[in-house]
mmCIF file of C-alpha atoms in Angstrom:
data_model
loop_
_atom_site.group_PDB
_atom_site.id
_atom_site.type_symbol
_atom_site.label_atom_id
_atom_site.label_comp_id
_atom_site.label_asym_id
_atom_site.label_seq_id
_atom_site.Cartn_x
_atom_site.Cartn_y
_atom_site.Cartn_z
ATOM 1 C CA UNK A 463 15.059 -5.143 -24.999
ATOM 2 C CA UNK A 464 12.692 -8.059 -25.192
ATOM 3 C CA UNK A 465 10.355 -7.247 -22.334
ATOM 4 C CA UNK A 466 7.031 -8.669 -23.614
ATOM 5 C CA UNK A 467 8.195 -12.280 -23.957
ATOM 6 C CA UNK A 468 9.748 -12.720 -20.488
ATOM 7 C CA UNK A 469 6.778 -10.962 -18.932
ATOM 8 C CA UNK A 470 4.307 -13.259 -20.715
ATOM 9 C CA UNK A 471 6.278 -16.248 -19.452
ATOM 10 C CA UNK A 472 6.390 -14.967 -15.877
ATOM 11 C CA UNK A 473 2.718 -14.036 -15.809
ATOM 12 C CA UNK A 474 1.783 -17.724 -16.217
ATOM 13 C CA UNK A 475 2.972 -18.328 -12.671
ATOM 14 C CA UNK A 476 1.071 -17.332 -9.574
ATOM 15 C CA UNK A 477 2.987 -14.229 -8.533
ATOM 16 C CA UNK A 478 1.982 -11.333 -6.415
ATOM 17 C CA UNK A 479 4.337 -8.889 -8.177
ATOM 18 C CA UNK A 480 6.473 -8.490 -11.269
ATOM 19 C CA UNK A 481 9.164 -5.937 -10.356
ATOM 20 C CA UNK A 482 10.571 -3.917 -13.263
ATOM 21 C CA UNK A 483 14.163 -3.239 -12.240
ATOM 22 C CA UNK A 484 15.632 -2.254 -15.583
ATOM 23 C CA UNK A 485 13.142 -0.714 -17.939
ATOM 24 C CA UNK A 486 13.302 3.069 -17.518
ATOM 25 C CA UNK A 487 10.698 5.571 -16.387
ATOM 26 C CA UNK A 488 7.529 4.585 -18.280
ATOM 27 C CA UNK A 489 7.685 0.914 -19.177
ATOM 28 C CA UNK A 490 6.197 -0.215 -15.855
ATOM 29 C CA UNK A 491 3.071 1.787 -16.724
ATOM 30 C CA UNK A 492 2.847 0.245 -20.196
ATOM 31 C CA UNK A 493 3.359 -3.233 -18.775
ATOM 32 C CA UNK A 494 0.787 -2.608 -16.043
ATOM 33 C CA UNK A 495 -1.790 -1.692 -18.696
ATOM 34 C CA UNK A 496 -1.181 -5.018 -20.407
ATOM 35 C CA UNK A 497 -0.563 -7.309 -17.413
ATOM 36 C CA UNK A 498 -2.354 -5.619 -14.535
ATOM 37 C CA UNK A 499 -1.448 -4.301 -11.105
ATOM 38 C CA UNK A 500 1.053 -7.060 -10.371
ATOM 39 C CA UNK A 501 3.611 -5.054 -12.403
ATOM 40 C CA UNK A 502 5.385 -2.653 -10.044
ATOM 41 C CA UNK A 503 8.198 -0.220 -10.691
ATOM 42 C CA UNK A 504 11.463 -0.665 -8.823
ATOM 43 C CA UNK A 505 14.963 0.761 -8.958
ATOM 44 C CA UNK A 506 18.335 -0.787 -8.226
ATOM 45 C CA UNK A 507 21.555 1.125 -7.682
ATOM 46 C CA UNK A 508 24.836 -0.711 -8.107
ATOM 47 C CA UNK A 509 28.118 1.113 -8.326
ATOM 48 C CA UNK A 510 30.780 -0.976 -10.006
ATOM 49 C CA UNK A 511 33.801 -0.768 -12.276
ATOM 50 C CA UNK A 512 34.594 -3.052 -15.169
ATOM 51 C CA UNK A 513 38.158 -4.099 -14.443
ATOM 52 C CA UNK A 514 38.532 -6.163 -17.598
ATOM 53 C CA UNK A 515 36.215 -8.132 -19.891
ATOM 54 C CA UNK A 516 34.065 -10.313 -17.655
ATOM 55 C CA UNK A 517 35.528 -8.877 -14.432
ATOM 56 C CA UNK A 518 33.445 -6.355 -12.461
ATOM 57 C CA UNK A 519 34.320 -4.898 -9.057
ATOM 58 C CA UNK A 520 31.580 -3.570 -6.801
ATOM 59 C CA UNK A 521 32.331 -0.148 -5.352
ATOM 60 C CA UNK A 522 29.525 -0.020 -2.794
ATOM 61 C CA UNK A 523 26.566 -1.873 -1.381
ATOM 62 C CA UNK A 524 23.550 -2.126 -3.654
ATOM 63 C CA UNK A 525 20.407 -0.153 -2.959
ATOM 64 C CA UNK A 526 16.992 -1.406 -4.050
ATOM 65 C CA UNK A 527 13.951 0.872 -4.086
ATOM 66 C CA UNK A 528 10.525 -0.768 -4.335
ATOM 67 C CA UNK A 529 7.150 0.824 -5.012
ATOM 68 C CA UNK A 530 5.832 1.535 -1.526
ATOM 69 C CA UNK A 531 2.400 2.673 -2.673
ATOM 70 C CA UNK A 532 0.124 2.579 0.375
ATOM 71 C CA UNK A 533 -2.189 0.070 -1.337
ATOM 72 C CA UNK A 534 0.585 -2.524 -1.662
ATOM 73 C CA UNK A 535 3.065 -1.683 1.103
ATOM 74 C CA UNK A 536 1.997 -4.558 3.327
ATOM 75 C CA UNK A 537 2.537 -7.011 0.458
ATOM 76 C CA UNK A 538 5.955 -5.651 -0.469
ATOM 77 C CA UNK A 539 7.351 -5.492 3.065
ATOM 78 C CA UNK A 540 8.277 -9.216 2.960
ATOM 79 C CA UNK A 541 10.018 -8.621 -0.392
ATOM 80 C CA UNK A 542 11.891 -5.677 1.119
ATOM 81 C CA UNK A 543 12.971 -7.834 4.059
ATOM 82 C CA UNK A 544 14.003 -10.729 1.800
ATOM 83 C CA UNK A 545 16.142 -8.455 -0.382
ATOM 84 C CA UNK A 546 17.856 -6.706 2.532
ATOM 85 C CA UNK A 547 21.156 -8.226 3.605
ATOM 86 C CA UNK A 548 24.686 -7.007 4.446
ATOM 87 C CA UNK A 549 25.380 -5.972 0.816
ATOM 88 C CA UNK A 550 21.885 -4.874 -0.287
ATOM 89 C CA UNK A 551 19.669 -2.290 1.379
ATOM 90 C CA UNK A 552 16.039 -2.322 0.265
ATOM 91 C CA UNK A 553 13.592 0.553 0.761
ATOM 92 C CA UNK A 554 9.905 1.103 0.114
ATOM 93 C CA UNK A 555 9.407 4.364 -1.758
ATOM 94 C CA UNK A 556 6.546 6.740 -1.124
ATOM 95 C CA UNK A 557 7.050 8.124 -4.654
ATOM 96 C CA UNK A 558 8.525 5.520 -7.000
ATOM 97 C CA UNK A 559 8.025 7.773 -10.042
ATOM 98 C CA UNK A 560 10.339 10.367 -8.498
ATOM 99 C CA UNK A 561 12.861 7.677 -7.581
ATOM 100 C CA UNK A 562 12.839 6.325 -11.142
ATOM 101 C CA UNK A 563 13.499 9.801 -12.522
ATOM 102 C CA UNK A 564 16.281 10.426 -9.997
ATOM 103 C CA UNK A 565 18.123 7.388 -11.288
ATOM 104 C CA UNK A 566 17.359 8.376 -14.885
ATOM 105 C CA UNK A 567 18.699 11.875 -14.135
ATOM 106 C CA UNK A 568 22.139 10.565 -13.276
ATOM 107 C CA UNK A 569 22.368 7.537 -15.530
ATOM 108 C CA UNK A 570 21.275 9.172 -18.775
ATOM 109 C CA UNK A 571 23.284 12.346 -18.313
ATOM 110 C CA UNK A 572 26.416 10.478 -17.223
ATOM 111 C CA UNK A 573 26.110 7.979 -20.074
ATOM 112 C CA UNK A 574 25.764 10.819 -22.565
ATOM 113 C CA UNK A 575 28.804 12.655 -21.185
ATOM 114 C CA UNK A 576 30.893 9.505 -20.930
ATOM 115 C CA UNK A 577 30.045 8.557 -24.526
ATOM 116 C CA UNK A 578 30.571 12.078 -25.852
ATOM 117 C CA UNK A 579 33.950 12.642 -24.181
ATOM 118 C CA UNK A 580 35.180 9.055 -23.688
ATOM 119 C CA UNK A 581 36.319 10.222 -20.256
ATOM 120 C CA UNK A 582 35.873 8.379 -16.950
ATOM 121 C CA UNK A 583 33.884 9.955 -14.118
ATOM 122 C CA UNK A 584 36.849 11.618 -12.417
ATOM 123 C CA UNK A 585 37.897 13.389 -15.614
ATOM 124 C CA UNK A 586 34.335 14.584 -16.247
ATOM 125 C CA UNK A 587 34.191 16.131 -12.802
ATOM 126 C CA UNK A 588 37.599 17.782 -13.117
ATOM 127 C CA UNK A 589 36.876 19.506 -16.447
ATOM 128 C CA UNK A 590 34.842 22.671 -15.711
ATOM 129 C CA UNK A 591 33.425 22.915 -19.261
ATOM 130 C CA UNK A 592 32.375 19.260 -19.344
ATOM 131 C CA UNK A 593 30.964 19.418 -15.822
ATOM 132 C CA UNK A 594 28.847 22.453 -16.747
ATOM 133 C CA UNK A 595 27.602 20.676 -19.881
ATOM 134 C CA UNK A 596 26.724 17.641 -17.741
ATOM 135 C CA UNK A 597 24.770 19.808 -15.301
ATOM 136 C CA UNK A 598 22.976 21.340 -18.288
ATOM 137 C CA UNK A 599 21.903 17.874 -19.446
ATOM 138 C CA UNK A 600 20.575 17.152 -15.967
ATOM 139 C CA UNK A 601 18.597 20.393 -15.934
ATOM 140 C CA UNK A 602 17.062 19.438 -19.264
ATOM 141 C CA UNK A 603 16.064 16.036 -17.862
ATOM 142 C CA UNK A 604 14.569 17.853 -14.867
ATOM 143 C CA UNK A 605 12.415 19.927 -17.220
ATOM 144 C CA UNK A 606 11.239 16.801 -19.027
ATOM 145 C CA UNK A 607 10.358 15.145 -15.705
ATOM 146 C CA UNK A 608 8.391 18.201 -14.631
ATOM 147 C CA UNK A 609 6.464 18.104 -17.925
ATOM 148 C CA UNK A 610 5.469 14.553 -16.857
ATOM 149 C CA UNK A 611 4.290 15.902 -13.450
ATOM 150 C CA UNK A 612 7.293 14.451 -11.631
ATOM 151 C CA UNK A 613 8.731 16.919 -9.134
ATOM 152 C CA UNK A 614 12.421 16.530 -9.975
ATOM 153 C CA UNK A 615 14.175 19.749 -8.902
ATOM 154 C CA UNK A 616 17.474 21.593 -8.882
ATOM 155 C CA UNK A 617 18.170 19.924 -5.520
ATOM 156 C CA UNK A 618 18.060 16.553 -7.284
ATOM 157 C CA UNK A 619 20.680 17.811 -9.772
ATOM 158 C CA UNK A 620 22.857 18.968 -6.872
ATOM 159 C CA UNK A 621 22.411 15.618 -5.086
ATOM 160 C CA UNK A 622 23.335 13.700 -8.253
ATOM 161 C CA UNK A 623 26.528 15.733 -8.666
ATOM 162 C CA UNK A 624 27.362 15.359 -4.970
ATOM 163 C CA UNK A 625 26.939 11.589 -5.219
ATOM 164 C CA UNK A 626 29.090 11.481 -8.359
ATOM 165 C CA UNK A 627 31.879 13.290 -6.526
ATOM 166 C CA UNK A 628 31.916 10.565 -3.849
ATOM 167 C CA UNK A 629 33.068 7.992 -6.382
#
C-alpha cells in the first residue's frame, strides 16, 4: 500500500482530520507520529459478496467506527452525523484500538481460513475441524492483542463467530 504519498498530498489541505479506514491496527500511530494529531484511526464494516468480476452485492448496511477520544469527540460528531444515513451507521468509539483489533480478529482469521481451505464462509462454519482451527487462529490474535495492551478477550472471539454465523 502506498500510504505516505496520498497522506502527504492530503496534508497540504486545511483538514481537521485524516481518517485511516484501511490500514490495520498500527499504521494510524505511525502516521500520527509523522503527520500529527489530525491522523485518527477509524474502522469500516461492509459485508458484501462478489457476484462476478466487477459486480459486488452488499449484504448489510455499512458500519463506520470513528475515534471518539474525549479530546476530539466534539470535532468528530459532525463527521459522524455526515456519514450516518439509511445505509451507513456511524459511531464514536470510546476505545478505537479495541475496535480496530476486533475487526482484525475476524478479518485476518477468516482470510487465512478462506485462503487455506478455498471454502466460502458457510463451508468453514459447517466443518468442525476447520471451525476449531479458525477459533484457534482467533485466540492467537487475541494473545497478540493482549501483548499490545489491547483487552481483546474470549468474548470477542465468541462475538466474531456469532456474527459470522449470521451471514
